GROMACS .gro file of C-alpha atoms in nm:
model
  192
    1UNK     CA    1  -1.563   1.446   3.166
    2UNK     CA    2  -1.350   1.491   2.819
    3UNK     CA    3  -1.538   1.409   2.478
    4UNK     CA    4  -1.446   1.222   2.261
    5UNK     CA    5  -1.252   1.400   1.989
    6UNK     CA    6  -1.427   1.223   1.664
    7UNK     CA    7  -1.100   1.074   1.379
    8UNK     CA    8  -1.052   1.123   1.023
    9UNK     CA    9  -0.873   0.792   0.869
   10UNK     CA   10  -0.507   0.805   0.943
   11UNK     CA   11  -0.573   1.053   1.279
   12UNK     CA   12  -0.417   0.995   1.657
   13UNK     CA   13  -0.640   1.146   1.994
   14UNK     CA   14  -0.272   1.252   2.200
   15UNK     CA   15  -0.325   1.300   2.603
   16UNK     CA   16  -0.225   1.683   2.582
   17UNK     CA   17  -0.032   1.614   2.944
   18UNK     CA   18   0.210   1.321   2.860
   19UNK     CA   19   0.135   1.339   2.515
   20UNK     CA   20   0.109   1.010   2.484
   21UNK     CA   21  -0.152   0.782   2.218
   22UNK     CA   22  -0.466   0.729   2.336
   23UNK     CA   23  -0.628   0.628   2.016
   24UNK     CA   24  -0.580   0.617   1.669
   25UNK     CA   25  -0.784   0.654   1.391
   26UNK     CA   26  -0.686   0.350   1.132
   27UNK     CA   27  -0.612   0.461   0.814
   28UNK     CA   28  -0.898   0.261   0.536
   29UNK     CA   29  -1.006   0.025   0.775
   30UNK     CA   30  -1.314  -0.155   0.606
   31UNK     CA   31  -1.159  -0.215   0.237
   32UNK     CA   32  -0.807  -0.365   0.417
   33UNK     CA   33  -0.993  -0.582   0.684
   34UNK     CA   34  -1.234  -0.672   0.365
   35UNK     CA   35  -0.950  -0.752   0.126
   36UNK     CA   36  -0.720  -0.975   0.416
   37UNK     CA   37  -1.057  -1.147   0.524
   38UNK     CA   38  -1.162  -1.277   0.217
   39UNK     CA   39  -0.831  -1.415   0.147
   40UNK     CA   40  -0.779  -1.581   0.421
   41UNK     CA   41  -1.118  -1.735   0.321
   42UNK     CA   42  -0.967  -1.813   0.028
   43UNK     CA   43  -0.672  -1.997   0.210
   44UNK     CA   44  -0.920  -2.208   0.529
   45UNK     CA   45  -0.961  -2.475   0.238
   46UNK     CA   46  -0.552  -2.558   0.120
   47UNK     CA   47  -0.530  -2.520   0.488
   48UNK     CA   48  -0.700  -2.801   0.647
   49UNK     CA   49  -0.706  -3.012   0.318
   50UNK     CA   50  -0.369  -3.049   0.170
   51UNK     CA   51  -0.045  -3.196   0.300
   52UNK     CA   52   0.139  -3.045   0.536
   53UNK     CA   53   0.431  -3.195   0.603
   54UNK     CA   54   0.550  -3.500   0.389
   55UNK     CA   55   0.728  -3.807   0.574
   56UNK     CA   56   0.960  -3.995   0.431
   57UNK     CA   57   1.145  -4.297   0.576
   58UNK     CA   58   1.341  -4.629   0.503
   59UNK     CA   59   1.143  -4.609   0.166
   60UNK     CA   60   0.833  -4.525   0.264
   61UNK     CA   61   0.658  -4.161   0.199
   62UNK     CA   62   0.383  -4.025   0.414
   63UNK     CA   63   0.175  -3.690   0.480
   64UNK     CA   64  -0.087  -3.570   0.649
   65UNK     CA   65  -0.349  -3.266   0.672
   66UNK     CA   66  -0.450  -3.127   0.862
   67UNK     CA   67  -0.799  -3.314   0.919
   68UNK     CA   68  -0.562  -3.623   0.838
   69UNK     CA   69  -0.438  -3.569   1.195
   70UNK     CA   70  -0.783  -3.482   1.385
   71UNK     CA   71  -0.898  -3.852   1.200
   72UNK     CA   72  -0.561  -4.073   1.360
   73UNK     CA   73  -0.611  -3.896   1.713
   74UNK     CA   74  -1.023  -4.000   1.702
   75UNK     CA   75  -0.898  -4.315   1.564
   76UNK     CA   76  -0.639  -4.365   1.836
   77UNK     CA   77  -0.915  -4.274   2.069
   78UNK     CA   78  -0.818  -3.872   2.176
   79UNK     CA   79  -1.146  -3.755   2.205
   80UNK     CA   80  -1.064  -3.475   2.396
   81UNK     CA   81  -0.685  -3.378   2.188
   82UNK     CA   82  -0.939  -3.439   1.889
   83UNK     CA   83  -1.162  -3.181   1.976
   84UNK     CA   84  -0.934  -2.919   2.085
   85UNK     CA   85  -0.742  -2.947   1.794
   86UNK     CA   86  -0.963  -2.899   1.530
   87UNK     CA   87  -1.163  -2.583   1.821
   88UNK     CA   88  -0.901  -2.400   1.819
   89UNK     CA   89  -0.718  -2.449   1.500
   90UNK     CA   90  -0.976  -2.472   1.242
   91UNK     CA   91  -1.337  -2.407   1.382
   92UNK     CA   92  -1.262  -2.025   1.557
   93UNK     CA   93  -1.044  -1.895   1.332
   94UNK     CA   94  -1.284  -2.041   1.029
   95UNK     CA   95  -1.524  -1.827   1.250
   96UNK     CA   96  -1.295  -1.491   1.342
   97UNK     CA   97  -1.184  -1.500   0.973
   98UNK     CA   98  -1.578  -1.506   0.840
   99UNK     CA   99  -1.734  -1.262   1.091
  100UNK     CA  100  -1.449  -1.015   0.952
  101UNK     CA  101  -1.535  -1.037   0.660
  102UNK     CA  102  -1.946  -1.004   0.699
  103UNK     CA  103  -1.896  -0.704   0.947
  104UNK     CA  104  -1.689  -0.564   0.730
  105UNK     CA  105  -1.924  -0.599   0.489
  106UNK     CA  106  -2.188  -0.498   0.628
  107UNK     CA  107  -1.990  -0.133   0.697
  108UNK     CA  108  -1.904  -0.104   0.348
  109UNK     CA  109  -2.284  -0.188   0.223
  110UNK     CA  110  -2.383   0.115   0.470
  111UNK     CA  111  -2.645  -0.199   0.616
  112UNK     CA  112  -2.551  -0.171   0.988
  113UNK     CA  113  -2.836  -0.227   1.259
  114UNK     CA  114  -2.843  -0.366   1.602
  115UNK     CA  115  -2.884  -0.764   1.487
  116UNK     CA  116  -2.491  -0.661   1.364
  117UNK     CA  117  -2.389  -0.519   1.734
  118UNK     CA  118  -2.491  -0.820   1.863
  119UNK     CA  119  -2.274  -1.037   1.622
  120UNK     CA  120  -1.997  -0.776   1.678
  121UNK     CA  121  -2.029  -0.810   2.066
  122UNK     CA  122  -1.991  -1.173   2.003
  123UNK     CA  123  -1.686  -1.147   1.737
  124UNK     CA  124  -1.469  -1.060   2.044
  125UNK     CA  125  -1.567  -1.359   2.254
  126UNK     CA  126  -1.412  -1.559   1.932
  127UNK     CA  127  -1.084  -1.219   1.900
  128UNK     CA  128  -0.905  -1.440   2.199
  129UNK     CA  129  -0.987  -1.786   2.192
  130UNK     CA  130  -0.777  -1.840   1.802
  131UNK     CA  131  -0.486  -2.076   1.849
  132UNK     CA  132  -0.395  -2.139   1.509
  133UNK     CA  133  -0.021  -1.973   1.597
  134UNK     CA  134   0.022  -2.189   1.881
  135UNK     CA  135  -0.043  -2.485   1.671
  136UNK     CA  136   0.239  -2.367   1.370
  137UNK     CA  137   0.463  -2.316   1.642
  138UNK     CA  138   0.374  -2.722   1.728
  139UNK     CA  139   0.369  -2.767   1.318
  140UNK     CA  140   0.748  -2.592   1.311
  141UNK     CA  141   0.870  -2.832   1.633
  142UNK     CA  142   0.780  -3.148   1.524
  143UNK     CA  143   0.932  -3.042   1.233
  144UNK     CA  144   1.228  -2.984   1.412
  145UNK     CA  145   1.189  -3.332   1.546
  146UNK     CA  146   1.161  -3.503   1.233
  147UNK     CA  147   1.449  -3.358   1.010
  148UNK     CA  148   1.685  -3.617   1.112
  149UNK     CA  149   1.444  -3.844   0.966
  150UNK     CA  150   1.591  -4.050   0.561
  151UNK     CA  151   1.315  -3.715   0.434
  152UNK     CA  152   1.099  -3.451   0.540
  153UNK     CA  153   0.927  -3.239   0.307
  154UNK     CA  154   0.710  -2.916   0.371
  155UNK     CA  155   0.341  -2.896   0.221
  156UNK     CA  156   0.135  -2.624   0.064
  157UNK     CA  157  -0.134  -2.734   0.351
  158UNK     CA  158   0.174  -2.546   0.596
  159UNK     CA  159   0.223  -2.230   0.326
  160UNK     CA  160  -0.179  -2.184   0.344
  161UNK     CA  161  -0.155  -2.245   0.709
  162UNK     CA  162   0.129  -1.932   0.731
  163UNK     CA  163  -0.051  -1.733   0.536
  164UNK     CA  164  -0.387  -1.851   0.698
  165UNK     CA  165  -0.166  -1.722   1.011
  166UNK     CA  166  -0.039  -1.397   0.838
  167UNK     CA  167  -0.418  -1.225   0.759
  168UNK     CA  168  -0.555  -1.372   1.059
  169UNK     CA  169  -0.266  -1.114   1.231
  170UNK     CA  170  -0.376  -0.849   0.962
  171UNK     CA  171  -0.697  -0.857   1.049
  172UNK     CA  172  -0.615  -0.808   1.440
  173UNK     CA  173  -0.373  -0.427   1.267
  174UNK     CA  174  -0.652  -0.393   0.994
  175UNK     CA  175  -0.988  -0.400   1.226
  176UNK     CA  176  -1.041  -0.081   1.341
  177UNK     CA  177  -1.276  -0.220   1.614
  178UNK     CA  178  -1.374   0.199   1.745
  179UNK     CA  179  -1.515   0.303   1.390
  180UNK     CA  180  -1.709  -0.006   1.418
  181UNK     CA  181  -1.811   0.035   1.794
  182UNK     CA  182  -1.860   0.416   1.629
  183UNK     CA  183  -2.046   0.357   1.297
  184UNK     CA  184  -2.288   0.131   1.534
  185UNK     CA  185  -2.385   0.380   1.806
  186UNK     CA  186  -2.453   0.593   1.583
  187UNK     CA  187  -2.729   0.402   1.310
  188UNK     CA  188  -2.895   0.312   1.698
  189UNK     CA  189  -2.867   0.670   1.802
  190UNK     CA  190  -3.077   0.804   1.462
  191UNK     CA  191  -3.307   0.478   1.515
  192UNK     CA  192  -3.391   0.572   1.839
   0.00000   0.00000   0.00000
């Protein structure tokens, strides 16, 4: 079995047979992930607490935040749907963005240890369960259906939600998972 090459920032390992990229080291992964996750953390509160859309029908105007939508579902006895919206649109994306911030901060400050390895393993559980993009698609479809009403307005919550989705996607792009595994493995070997 061949050894894994040590790559510097921006370098790629290629297959000697077919020439395909096996692995690429992302450029400035830790700082970029730290910046994007910090931006995501700052967007969490406005994305969840400011109005997403407003509808005006027959002279009456009503707008709703994501929290309002969950409360309406609870009041209508749709507990499972309300729980799922809370879990997949608020809780898991929030935990994921906070986790990316915590990981990149700890790595930047060189505070590595066994507990960070456990934390990073749990990060992978949340990585595939974030559903902000699905919720955002549902909002867009709802807006398309409601456009025939008197007036439909986009609230700052929708813009914040869109930016939060963008930050979540950027975290997936900027976070160099192989780098984190390598750093944590080096730290654990040095402690042994």
